[in-house]
mmCIF file of C-alpha atoms and ligand atoms in Angstrom:
data_model
loop_
_atom_site.group_PDB
_atom_site.id
_atom_site.type_symbol
_atom_site.label_atom_id
_atom_site.label_comp_id
_atom_site.label_asym_id
_atom_site.label_seq_id
_atom_site.Cartn_x
_atom_site.Cartn_y
_atom_site.Cartn_z
ATOM 1 C CA MET W 216 37.050 6.158 -0.532
ATOM 2 C CA SER W 217 34.350 5.292 1.963
ATOM 3 C CA VAL W 218 32.197 8.107 3.373
ATOM 4 C CA CYS W 219 30.866 5.803 6.043
ATOM 5 C CA PRO W 220 32.194 6.309 9.570
ATOM 6 C CA ASP W 221 30.694 3.032 10.880
ATOM 7 C CA THR W 222 32.243 -0.415 11.043
ATOM 8 C CA ALA W 223 30.927 -3.326 9.026
ATOM 9 C CA ALA W 224 29.420 -4.814 12.196
ATOM 10 C CA SER W 225 27.462 -1.692 13.041
ATOM 11 C CA LEU W 226 26.286 -1.403 9.433
ATOM 12 C CA ARG W 227 24.930 -4.971 9.713
ATOM 13 C CA GLU W 228 23.082 -3.899 12.851
ATOM 14 C CA ILE W 229 21.501 -0.934 11.068
ATOM 15 C CA SER W 230 20.398 -3.223 8.246
ATOM 16 C CA ALA W 231 18.992 -5.759 10.737
ATOM 17 C CA THR W 232 17.049 -2.997 12.526
ATOM 18 C CA LEU W 233 15.590 -1.809 9.235
ATOM 19 C CA VAL W 234 14.574 -5.322 8.204
ATOM 20 C CA GLU W 235 12.969 -5.914 11.583
ATOM 21 C CA TRP W 236 11.116 -2.599 11.321
ATOM 22 C CA TYR W 237 9.998 -3.602 7.802
ATOM 23 C CA GLY W 238 8.587 -6.888 9.064
ATOM 24 C CA ARG W 239 6.328 -4.991 11.464
ATOM 25 C CA ASN W 240 5.382 -1.988 9.346
ATOM 26 C CA ARG W 241 5.460 -2.799 5.654
ATOM 27 C CA ARG W 242 2.448 -2.247 3.467
ATOM 28 C CA GLU W 243 0.928 -5.348 1.927
ATOM 29 C CA LEU W 244 1.178 -4.796 -1.818
ATOM 30 C CA PRO W 245 0.762 -7.258 -4.677
ATOM 31 C CA TRP W 246 4.289 -6.805 -6.040
ATOM 32 C CA ARG W 247 5.661 -7.715 -2.632
ATOM 33 C CA GLU W 248 3.921 -11.095 -2.793
ATOM 34 C CA THR W 249 5.853 -12.187 -5.844
ATOM 35 C CA ARG W 250 9.408 -12.800 -6.990
ATOM 36 C CA ASP W 251 8.394 -12.611 -10.627
ATOM 37 C CA PRO W 252 10.955 -10.180 -12.112
ATOM 38 C CA TYR W 253 8.451 -9.015 -14.743
ATOM 39 C CA ARG W 254 5.915 -7.888 -12.147
ATOM 40 C CA ILE W 255 8.594 -6.324 -9.940
ATOM 41 C CA TRP W 256 9.879 -4.426 -12.978
ATOM 42 C CA ILE W 257 6.406 -3.110 -13.879
ATOM 43 C CA SER W 258 5.756 -2.019 -10.284
ATOM 44 C CA GLU W 259 9.117 -0.254 -10.015
ATOM 45 C CA VAL W 260 8.605 1.692 -13.228
ATOM 46 C CA ILE W 261 5.070 2.731 -12.240
ATOM 47 C CA LEU W 262 6.176 3.759 -8.753
ATOM 48 C CA GLN W 263 8.956 5.957 -10.110
ATOM 49 C CA GLN W 264 6.326 8.467 -11.079
ATOM 50 C CA THR W 265 3.381 8.049 -8.796
ATOM 51 C CA ARG W 266 2.326 7.332 -5.255
ATOM 52 C CA VAL W 267 1.515 3.793 -4.189
ATOM 53 C CA ALA W 268 -2.234 4.482 -3.806
ATOM 54 C CA GLN W 269 -2.541 5.706 -7.399
ATOM 55 C CA GLY W 270 0.032 3.306 -8.824
ATOM 56 C CA LEU W 271 -1.725 0.231 -7.478
ATOM 57 C CA GLY W 272 -4.652 0.568 -9.909
ATOM 58 C CA TYR W 273 -2.272 1.059 -12.834
ATOM 59 C CA TYR W 274 -0.233 -1.956 -11.759
ATOM 60 C CA LEU W 275 -3.295 -4.208 -11.532
ATOM 61 C CA ARG W 276 -4.682 -3.053 -14.882
ATOM 62 C CA PHE W 277 -1.298 -3.294 -16.622
ATOM 63 C CA THR W 278 -0.356 -6.740 -15.327
ATOM 64 C CA GLY W 279 -3.964 -7.930 -15.754
ATOM 65 C CA ARG W 280 -3.889 -7.046 -19.436
ATOM 66 C CA PHE W 281 -0.200 -7.939 -19.970
ATOM 67 C CA PRO W 282 0.607 -10.771 -17.534
ATOM 68 C CA ASP W 283 4.059 -11.506 -18.989
ATOM 69 C CA PRO W 284 6.667 -10.046 -21.362
ATOM 70 C CA ALA W 285 5.175 -11.929 -24.337
ATOM 71 C CA ALA W 286 1.726 -10.376 -23.856
ATOM 72 C CA LEU W 287 3.224 -6.896 -23.539
ATOM 73 C CA ALA W 288 5.459 -7.421 -26.561
ATOM 74 C CA ALA W 289 2.506 -8.509 -28.700
ATOM 75 C CA ALA W 290 0.362 -5.453 -27.887
ATOM 76 C CA PRO W 291 0.133 -2.447 -30.203
ATOM 77 C CA GLU W 292 1.898 0.638 -28.816
ATOM 78 C CA ASP W 293 -1.359 2.610 -28.751
ATOM 79 C CA GLU W 294 -2.863 0.146 -26.311
ATOM 80 C CA VAL W 295 0.203 0.277 -24.029
ATOM 81 C CA LEU W 296 0.106 4.073 -23.996
ATOM 82 C CA ARG W 297 -3.618 4.056 -23.378
ATOM 83 C CA LEU W 298 -3.177 1.909 -20.248
ATOM 84 C CA TRP W 299 -0.399 4.256 -19.143
ATOM 85 C CA GLN W 300 -2.509 7.355 -19.719
ATOM 86 C CA GLY W 301 -2.456 9.698 -16.730
ATOM 87 C CA LEU W 302 0.851 8.441 -15.344
ATOM 88 C CA GLY W 303 2.941 10.793 -17.483
ATOM 89 C CA TYR W 304 6.526 10.060 -18.568
ATOM 90 C CA TYR W 305 5.264 8.160 -21.600
ATOM 91 C CA SER W 306 8.800 7.335 -22.690
ATOM 92 C CA ARG W 307 8.816 4.865 -19.783
ATOM 93 C CA ALA W 308 5.807 3.032 -21.231
ATOM 94 C CA ARG W 309 7.451 2.931 -24.641
ATOM 95 C CA ASN W 310 10.639 1.597 -23.055
ATOM 96 C CA LEU W 311 8.689 -1.122 -21.228
ATOM 97 C CA HIS W 312 7.189 -2.116 -24.541
ATOM 98 C CA ALA W 313 10.559 -2.088 -26.333
ATOM 99 C CA ALA W 314 12.170 -4.055 -23.489
ATOM 100 C CA ALA W 315 9.408 -6.688 -23.564
ATOM 101 C CA ARG W 316 9.998 -7.102 -27.290
ATOM 102 C CA ARG W 317 13.707 -7.528 -26.670
ATOM 103 C CA ILE W 318 13.035 -10.117 -23.955
ATOM 104 C CA VAL W 319 10.957 -12.097 -26.438
ATOM 105 C CA ARG W 320 13.460 -11.675 -29.252
ATOM 106 C CA GLU W 321 16.712 -12.227 -27.376
ATOM 107 C CA HIS W 322 15.732 -14.244 -24.285
ATOM 108 C CA GLY W 323 12.915 -16.399 -25.643
ATOM 109 C CA GLY W 324 10.342 -14.529 -23.539
ATOM 110 C CA ARG W 325 12.082 -15.380 -20.259
ATOM 111 C CA PHE W 326 13.120 -12.430 -18.119
ATOM 112 C CA PRO W 327 16.967 -12.212 -18.033
ATOM 113 C CA HIS W 328 18.571 -13.318 -14.772
ATOM 114 C CA THR W 329 21.852 -11.398 -14.592
ATOM 115 C CA TYR W 330 22.456 -7.764 -13.647
ATOM 116 C CA PRO W 331 24.221 -6.816 -16.937
ATOM 117 C CA GLU W 332 21.420 -8.329 -19.024
ATOM 118 C CA VAL W 333 18.694 -6.647 -16.979
ATOM 119 C CA ARG W 334 20.566 -3.308 -16.986
ATOM 120 C CA ALA W 335 20.875 -3.535 -20.780
ATOM 121 C CA LEU W 336 17.087 -3.535 -21.304
ATOM 122 C CA PRO W 337 15.689 -0.278 -22.753
ATOM 123 C CA GLY W 338 14.811 2.215 -20.013
ATOM 124 C CA VAL W 339 16.316 0.150 -17.189
ATOM 125 C CA GLY W 340 18.777 2.225 -15.153
ATOM 126 C CA ASP W 341 20.908 1.400 -12.126
ATOM 127 C CA TYR W 342 18.026 1.757 -9.688
ATOM 128 C CA THR W 343 15.538 -0.460 -11.548
ATOM 129 C CA ALA W 344 18.141 -3.111 -12.365
ATOM 130 C CA ALA W 345 19.210 -3.248 -8.698
ATOM 131 C CA ALA W 346 15.590 -3.479 -7.513
ATOM 132 C CA ILE W 347 14.717 -6.308 -9.925
ATOM 133 C CA CYS W 348 17.925 -8.265 -9.366
ATOM 134 C CA SER W 349 17.929 -7.985 -5.571
ATOM 135 C CA ILE W 350 14.226 -8.670 -5.027
ATOM 136 C CA ALA W 351 13.642 -11.308 -7.700
ATOM 137 C CA PHE W 352 17.021 -13.058 -7.797
ATOM 138 C CA GLY W 353 18.657 -12.188 -4.443
ATOM 139 C CA LEU W 354 21.642 -10.537 -6.168
ATOM 140 C CA PRO W 355 23.659 -8.099 -4.011
ATOM 141 C CA HIS W 356 22.888 -4.760 -5.671
ATOM 142 C CA ALA W 357 21.835 -1.753 -3.587
ATOM 143 C CA THR W 358 18.901 0.411 -4.692
ATOM 144 C CA VAL W 359 19.273 4.159 -4.322
ATOM 145 C CA ASP W 360 16.124 6.255 -4.718
ATOM 146 C CA GLY W 361 14.874 9.482 -3.118
ATOM 147 C CA ASN W 362 13.897 7.671 0.074
ATOM 148 C CA VAL W 363 17.318 6.074 0.360
ATOM 149 C CA TYR W 364 19.069 9.426 -0.168
ATOM 150 C CA ARG W 365 17.021 10.924 2.642
ATOM 151 C CA VAL W 366 17.545 8.115 5.146
ATOM 152 C CA LEU W 367 21.280 7.781 4.478
ATOM 153 C CA SER W 368 21.935 11.519 4.479
ATOM 154 C CA ARG W 369 20.299 11.721 7.900
ATOM 155 C CA LEU W 370 21.683 8.552 9.439
ATOM 156 C CA PHE W 371 25.241 9.543 8.482
ATOM 157 C CA ASP W 372 24.638 13.320 8.501
ATOM 158 C CA LEU W 373 26.025 13.706 4.979
ATOM 159 C CA ALA W 374 25.808 17.188 3.450
ATOM 160 C CA LEU W 375 26.804 16.144 -0.085
ATOM 161 C CA PRO W 376 24.162 17.260 -2.628
ATOM 162 C CA VAL W 377 22.124 14.256 -3.755
ATOM 163 C CA ASP W 378 21.478 15.773 -7.186
ATOM 164 C CA GLU W 379 25.124 16.186 -8.179
ATOM 165 C CA GLY W 380 27.462 13.509 -9.526
ATOM 166 C CA ARG W 381 29.825 13.630 -6.553
ATOM 167 C CA GLY W 382 26.974 13.214 -4.055
ATOM 168 C CA ARG W 383 25.258 10.507 -6.067
ATOM 169 C CA ARG W 384 28.458 8.480 -6.267
ATOM 170 C CA ALA W 385 29.087 8.831 -2.532
ATOM 171 C CA PHE W 386 25.547 7.751 -1.644
ATOM 172 C CA ALA W 387 25.711 4.818 -4.077
ATOM 173 C CA SER W 388 28.893 3.604 -2.420
ATOM 174 C CA LEU W 389 27.440 4.074 1.078
ATOM 175 C CA ALA W 390 24.275 2.188 0.082
ATOM 176 C CA ALA W 391 26.454 -0.654 -1.237
ATOM 177 C CA GLU W 392 28.396 -0.792 2.050
ATOM 178 C CA LEU W 393 25.192 -0.869 4.076
ATOM 179 C CA LEU W 394 23.591 -3.610 1.939
ATOM 180 C CA ASP W 395 23.254 -6.953 3.651
ATOM 181 C CA PRO W 396 24.387 -9.409 0.939
ATOM 182 C CA ARG W 397 22.602 -12.261 2.713
ATOM 183 C CA GLN W 398 19.185 -10.699 2.096
ATOM 184 C CA PRO W 399 19.627 -7.853 -0.423
ATOM 185 C CA GLY W 400 16.010 -7.762 -1.604
ATOM 186 C CA MET W 401 14.636 -7.547 1.907
ATOM 187 C CA HIS W 402 17.254 -4.959 2.916
ATOM 188 C CA ASN W 403 16.533 -2.728 -0.105
ATOM 189 C CA GLN W 404 12.787 -2.866 0.389
ATOM 190 C CA ALA W 405 13.151 -2.186 4.110
ATOM 191 C CA LEU W 406 15.344 0.876 3.567
ATOM 192 C CA MET W 407 13.015 2.334 0.923
ATOM 193 C CA GLU W 408 9.875 1.631 2.935
ATOM 194 C CA PHE W 409 11.465 3.154 6.033
ATOM 195 C CA GLY W 410 12.078 6.351 4.047
ATOM 196 C CA ALA W 411 8.579 6.305 2.589
ATOM 197 C CA LEU W 412 6.734 5.780 5.875
ATOM 198 C CA HIS W 413 8.930 6.713 8.815
ATOM 199 C CA CYS W 414 11.923 8.913 7.946
ATOM 200 C CA VAL W 415 9.675 11.131 5.795
ATOM 201 C CA PRO W 416 10.680 14.509 4.314
ATOM 202 C CA SER W 417 8.986 16.711 6.908
ATOM 203 C CA SER W 418 8.283 15.761 10.523
ATOM 204 C CA PRO W 419 10.003 12.344 10.551
ATOM 205 C CA GLU W 420 9.157 10.222 13.568
ATOM 206 C CA CYS W 421 12.508 10.628 15.318
ATOM 207 C CA ILE W 422 11.044 10.142 18.794
ATOM 208 C CA ALA W 423 9.804 6.659 17.951
ATOM 209 C CA CYS W 424 12.687 5.779 15.617
ATOM 210 C CA PRO W 425 14.468 2.452 16.119
ATOM 211 C CA LEU W 426 17.626 4.076 14.688
ATOM 212 C CA ALA W 427 17.485 7.268 16.781
ATOM 213 C CA GLY W 428 20.521 6.217 18.845
ATOM 214 C CA ARG W 429 22.606 5.867 15.665
ATOM 215 C CA CYS W 430 21.289 8.851 13.733
ATOM 216 C CA LEU W 431 24.052 11.437 13.341
ATOM 217 C CA ALA W 432 21.737 14.137 11.956
ATOM 218 C CA LEU W 433 19.480 13.757 14.971
ATOM 219 C CA ALA W 434 22.477 14.171 17.265
ATOM 220 C CA ALA W 435 23.708 17.187 15.297
ATOM 221 C CA GLY W 436 20.273 18.808 14.986
ATOM 222 C CA THR W 437 20.465 18.789 11.170
ATOM 223 C CA VAL W 438 17.578 16.440 10.312
ATOM 224 C CA GLY W 439 15.603 19.269 8.647
ATOM 225 C CA GLU W 440 18.597 20.155 6.453
ATOM 226 C CA ARG W 441 19.097 16.647 5.055
ATOM 227 C CA PRO W 442 19.252 15.723 2.272
ATOM 228 C CA VAL W 443 21.033 18.667 0.659
ATOM 229 C CA LYS W 444 19.860 19.585 -2.843
ATOM 230 C CA ARG W 445 21.034 22.149 -5.350
ATOM 231 C CA ALA W 446 18.597 24.954 -6.105
ATOM 232 C CA LYS W 447 16.023 23.744 -8.598
ATOM 233 C CA SER W 448 16.083 25.199 -12.095
ATOM 234 C CA THR W 449 12.939 27.083 -13.078
ATOM 235 C CA PRO W 450 10.724 25.149 -15.524
ATOM 236 C CA ILE W 451 10.458 26.692 -18.980
ATOM 237 C CA PRO W 452 6.941 27.913 -19.877
ATOM 238 C CA ARG W 453 5.342 26.820 -23.167
ATOM 239 C CA TYR W 454 2.120 28.182 -24.620
ATOM 240 C CA PHE W 455 -0.115 25.709 -26.446
ATOM 241 C CA ASN W 456 -3.152 26.842 -28.406
ATOM 242 C CA TYR W 457 -5.161 23.755 -29.233
ATOM 243 C CA LEU W 458 -7.935 23.721 -31.801
ATOM 244 C CA HIS W 459 -10.673 21.310 -30.841
ATOM 245 C CA ILE W 460 -12.198 21.067 -34.291
ATOM 246 C CA LEU W 461 -15.558 19.347 -34.520
ATOM 247 C CA TRP W 462 -16.837 18.173 -37.865
ATOM 248 C CA ARG W 463 -20.047 16.133 -38.141
ATOM 249 C CA GLY W 464 -19.764 15.065 -34.486
ATOM 250 C CA ARG W 465 -16.156 13.935 -34.911
ATOM 251 C CA THR W 466 -12.900 15.454 -33.743
ATOM 252 C CA LEU W 467 -9.578 16.035 -35.470
ATOM 253 C CA LEU W 468 -6.434 14.729 -33.806
ATOM 254 C CA SER W 469 -2.801 14.278 -34.716
ATOM 255 C CA ARG W 470 -0.135 12.067 -33.268
ATOM 256 C CA ARG W 471 2.908 13.707 -31.683
ATOM 257 C CA GLY W 472 6.277 12.734 -33.071
ATOM 258 C CA ALA W 473 9.635 12.022 -31.440
ATOM 259 C CA GLY W 474 12.011 14.670 -30.125
ATOM 260 C CA ASP W 475 9.622 16.494 -27.825
ATOM 261 C CA ILE W 476 7.215 15.783 -24.975
ATOM 262 C CA TRP W 477 4.372 13.251 -25.289
ATOM 263 C CA ASN W 478 5.894 11.253 -28.150
ATOM 264 C CA GLY W 479 3.248 8.952 -29.632
ATOM 265 C CA LEU W 480 0.251 10.519 -27.879
ATOM 266 C CA TYR W 481 -2.660 12.148 -29.701
ATOM 267 C CA GLU W 482 -3.590 15.798 -29.415
ATOM 268 C CA PHE W 483 -5.664 18.451 -31.178
ATOM 269 C CA PRO W 484 -4.147 20.512 -33.975
ATOM 270 C CA LEU W 485 -1.646 22.660 -32.127
ATOM 271 C CA ILE W 486 -0.395 26.193 -32.592
ATOM 272 C CA GLU W 487 2.419 26.944 -30.179
ATOM 273 C CA THR W 488 3.147 30.599 -29.449
ATOM 274 C CA GLY W 489 5.956 32.294 -27.543
ATOM 275 C CA SER W 490 3.580 33.930 -25.032
ATOM 276 C CA PRO W 491 -0.092 33.634 -24.049
ATOM 277 C CA ALA W 492 -2.232 34.317 -27.130
ATOM 278 C CA GLY W 493 -5.789 35.570 -27.597
ATOM 279 C CA TRP W 494 -8.025 34.425 -30.417
ATOM 280 C CA ASP W 495 -7.076 37.397 -32.613
ATOM 281 C CA GLU W 496 -3.434 36.345 -32.396
ATOM 282 C CA VAL W 497 -4.159 32.660 -32.979
ATOM 283 C CA ILE W 498 -6.054 33.292 -36.228
ATOM 284 C CA ARG W 499 -3.255 35.520 -37.505
ATOM 285 C CA THR W 500 -0.632 32.769 -37.172
ATOM 286 C CA PRO W 501 0.655 31.268 -40.469
ATOM 287 C CA ARG W 502 -0.322 27.796 -39.246
ATOM 288 C CA PHE W 503 -3.941 28.799 -38.751
ATOM 289 C CA GLY W 504 -3.935 30.431 -42.194
ATOM 290 C CA GLU W 505 -2.717 27.146 -43.718
ATOM 291 C CA TRP W 506 -5.521 25.166 -42.101
ATOM 292 C CA PHE W 507 -8.259 27.739 -42.667
ATOM 293 C CA PRO W 508 -7.584 29.833 -45.759
ATOM 294 C CA GLY W 509 -11.201 31.183 -45.638
ATOM 295 C CA ARG W 510 -12.940 32.569 -42.551
ATOM 296 C CA GLU W 511 -16.320 31.095 -43.594
ATOM 297 C CA GLU W 512 -14.981 27.574 -43.009
ATOM 298 C CA PHE W 513 -15.404 27.497 -39.202
ATOM 299 C CA ARG W 514 -17.461 28.812 -36.287
ATOM 300 C CA LEU W 515 -15.843 29.539 -32.909
ATOM 301 C CA LEU W 516 -17.911 27.836 -30.202
ATOM 302 C CA GLY W 517 -15.883 28.705 -27.107
ATOM 303 C CA ALA W 518 -12.559 28.446 -25.317
ATOM 304 C CA THR W 519 -11.246 26.671 -22.224
ATOM 305 C CA ARG W 520 -8.089 27.982 -20.616
ATOM 306 C CA MET W 521 -6.520 25.056 -18.753
ATOM 307 C CA PRO W 522 -4.681 25.430 -15.430
ATOM 308 C CA PRO W 523 -0.862 25.354 -15.856
ATOM 309 C CA HIS W 524 0.244 21.772 -16.460
ATOM 310 C CA GLN W 525 3.531 20.917 -14.778
ATOM 311 C CA LEU W 526 6.051 18.562 -16.376
ATOM 312 C CA SER W 527 9.529 17.934 -14.994
ATOM 313 C CA HIS W 528 11.205 20.779 -16.921
ATOM 314 C CA ARG W 529 8.301 22.525 -18.600
ATOM 315 C CA THR W 530 5.106 24.262 -17.603
ATOM 316 C CA ILE W 531 2.441 23.978 -20.274
ATOM 317 C CA HIS W 532 -0.029 26.861 -20.461
ATOM 318 C CA ALA W 533 -2.781 25.595 -22.737
ATOM 319 C CA CYS W 534 -5.932 27.090 -24.133
ATOM 320 C CA VAL W 535 -8.353 24.914 -26.116
ATOM 321 C CA TRP W 536 -10.346 26.798 -28.742
ATOM 322 C CA ARG W 537 -13.461 24.887 -29.771
ATOM 323 C CA LEU W 538 -14.433 25.245 -33.427
ATOM 324 C CA GLU W 539 -17.085 23.721 -35.582
ATOM 325 C CA ILE W 540 -16.835 23.155 -39.300
ATOM 326 C CA PRO W 541 -20.350 23.489 -40.689
ATOM 327 C CA GLY W 542 -19.682 22.325 -44.241
ATOM 328 C CA LYS W 543 -20.315 18.829 -45.565
ATOM 329 C CA GLU W 544 -16.766 18.595 -46.768
ATOM 330 C CA LEU W 545 -13.719 18.735 -44.540
ATOM 331 C CA PRO W 546 -11.455 21.505 -45.931
ATOM 332 C CA ALA W 547 -8.552 19.927 -47.814
ATOM 333 C CA PRO W 548 -5.751 21.206 -45.501
ATOM 334 C CA LEU W 549 -7.388 19.405 -42.571
ATOM 335 C CA ARG W 550 -7.687 16.005 -44.203
ATOM 336 C CA ALA W 551 -4.226 14.964 -43.023
ATOM 337 C CA PHE W 552 -5.505 14.802 -39.434
ATOM 338 C CA VAL W 553 -6.947 11.677 -37.837
ATOM 339 C CA LEU W 554 -10.747 11.780 -37.497
ATOM 340 C CA THR W 555 -12.156 10.202 -34.354
ATOM 341 C CA GLU W 556 -15.334 8.153 -34.399
ATOM 342 C CA GLY W 557 -17.077 10.513 -31.937
ATOM 343 C CA PRO W 558 -16.408 13.820 -30.174
ATOM 344 C CA GLY W 559 -13.812 12.285 -27.761
ATOM 345 C CA PRO W 560 -10.490 10.575 -28.481
ATOM 346 C CA GLY W 561 -11.950 7.046 -28.245
ATOM 347 C CA GLU W 562 -9.243 4.486 -27.570
ATOM 348 C CA ARG W 563 -6.390 6.809 -28.467
ATOM 349 C CA ALA W 564 -4.041 7.846 -25.670
ATOM 350 C CA VAL W 565 -3.939 11.579 -25.048
ATOM 351 C CA PRO W 566 -1.810 13.608 -22.588
ATOM 352 C CA ARG W 567 -3.274 14.051 -19.113
ATOM 353 C CA LEU W 568 -3.800 17.718 -19.936
ATOM 354 C CA LEU W 569 -6.275 16.850 -22.709
ATOM 355 C CA ASP W 570 -7.822 14.110 -20.631
ATOM 356 C CA ARG W 571 -8.676 16.824 -18.101
ATOM 357 C CA TYR W 572 -10.056 19.010 -20.862
ATOM 358 C CA PHE W 573 -12.407 16.220 -21.994
ATOM 359 C CA GLU W 574 -13.503 15.820 -18.364
ATOM 360 C CA THR W 575 -14.532 19.500 -18.318
ATOM 361 C CA LEU W 576 -16.818 18.817 -21.292
ATOM 362 C CA GLY W 577 -18.608 16.120 -19.252
HETATM 363 S S1 SF4 G 445 16.106 9.572 13.959
HETATM 364 FE FE1 SF4 G 445 14.761 10.740 12.636
HETATM 365 S S2 SF4 G 445 16.044 11.457 10.987
HETATM 366 FE FE2 SF4 G 445 17.166 9.839 12.036
HETATM 367 S S3 SF4 G 445 16.675 7.981 10.876
HETATM 368 FE FE3 SF4 G 445 15.204 8.104 12.540
HETATM 369 S S4 SF4 G 445 13.427 9.181 11.669
HETATM 370 FE FE4 SF4 G 445 15.167 9.529 10.293
#
């Protein structure tokens, strides 16, 4: 059932107003100068997790190094993650890589041209598939992102929560009704850009809004209450005690496995505790005892307590304990770790948290 009170003709007028606004106000960005689905895909995935100003550099570096699916598919995963470093959500980089390999394997290196094929690529959801297909191929699929939720909830004064299934389905159907099938790519970009620049979360420019006369939330005085969201769940705290172990000017690292955060990234030997731990507690853990059966094997050089590091559902409280191993031989229990060539991680991708730690060392 439609949640839209407007007629098809007035919806076309809203779309036309947005497209006209877009023509006058849009930001000039490299992914808007192309209809190459590969580049549009890369830009969409990068922009899902960062602002345009920061994402632009990543986009240029990524597409400069990997100009097409074949180049991305041929790269080692470490290099892909390294170029992604700092953006977070590393599973997205791994999915890009896996999808590029599938494009090479199943589509001969040519980006697929139909919605079902694009949607079937690893990591490509409804939003990304709609963005690629509408912008690159002119297919009539509506994009629904945070900006679209905000604009639609205000224009139609909808109080359905945007982070619940019922609300998401209603907004998806409204976005589809509003889509202008004659120019879906332009319409989608206009709606998203309007939300990003004009109908912003706080202090939207209602006075100078070309849609003010049609905006039901403005008429009802509910702009500040739209969109409606459920209360956020509190992130779970985790306590990481990292050992930055230096041996003969080199550092020990290990690669994180699947099933937890930061899959595939490198980190220091880690001892996770259930609450913040001091050094006395760290050295009493069984894990520390396994790595250092004898106290004479290391010297504690110092500690850096990092500011809380926020992930979507976790807050990481990390302390990095810096140790030096004076002996000529690396103790046997530590030989399973990767040894870097110098004191830093070199070309290995590390989580942003550890990147920041290395920055503190200068
Ligand atoms: S009038 Fe205000 S709330 Fe309504 S669409 Fe325009 S900027 Fe957004």
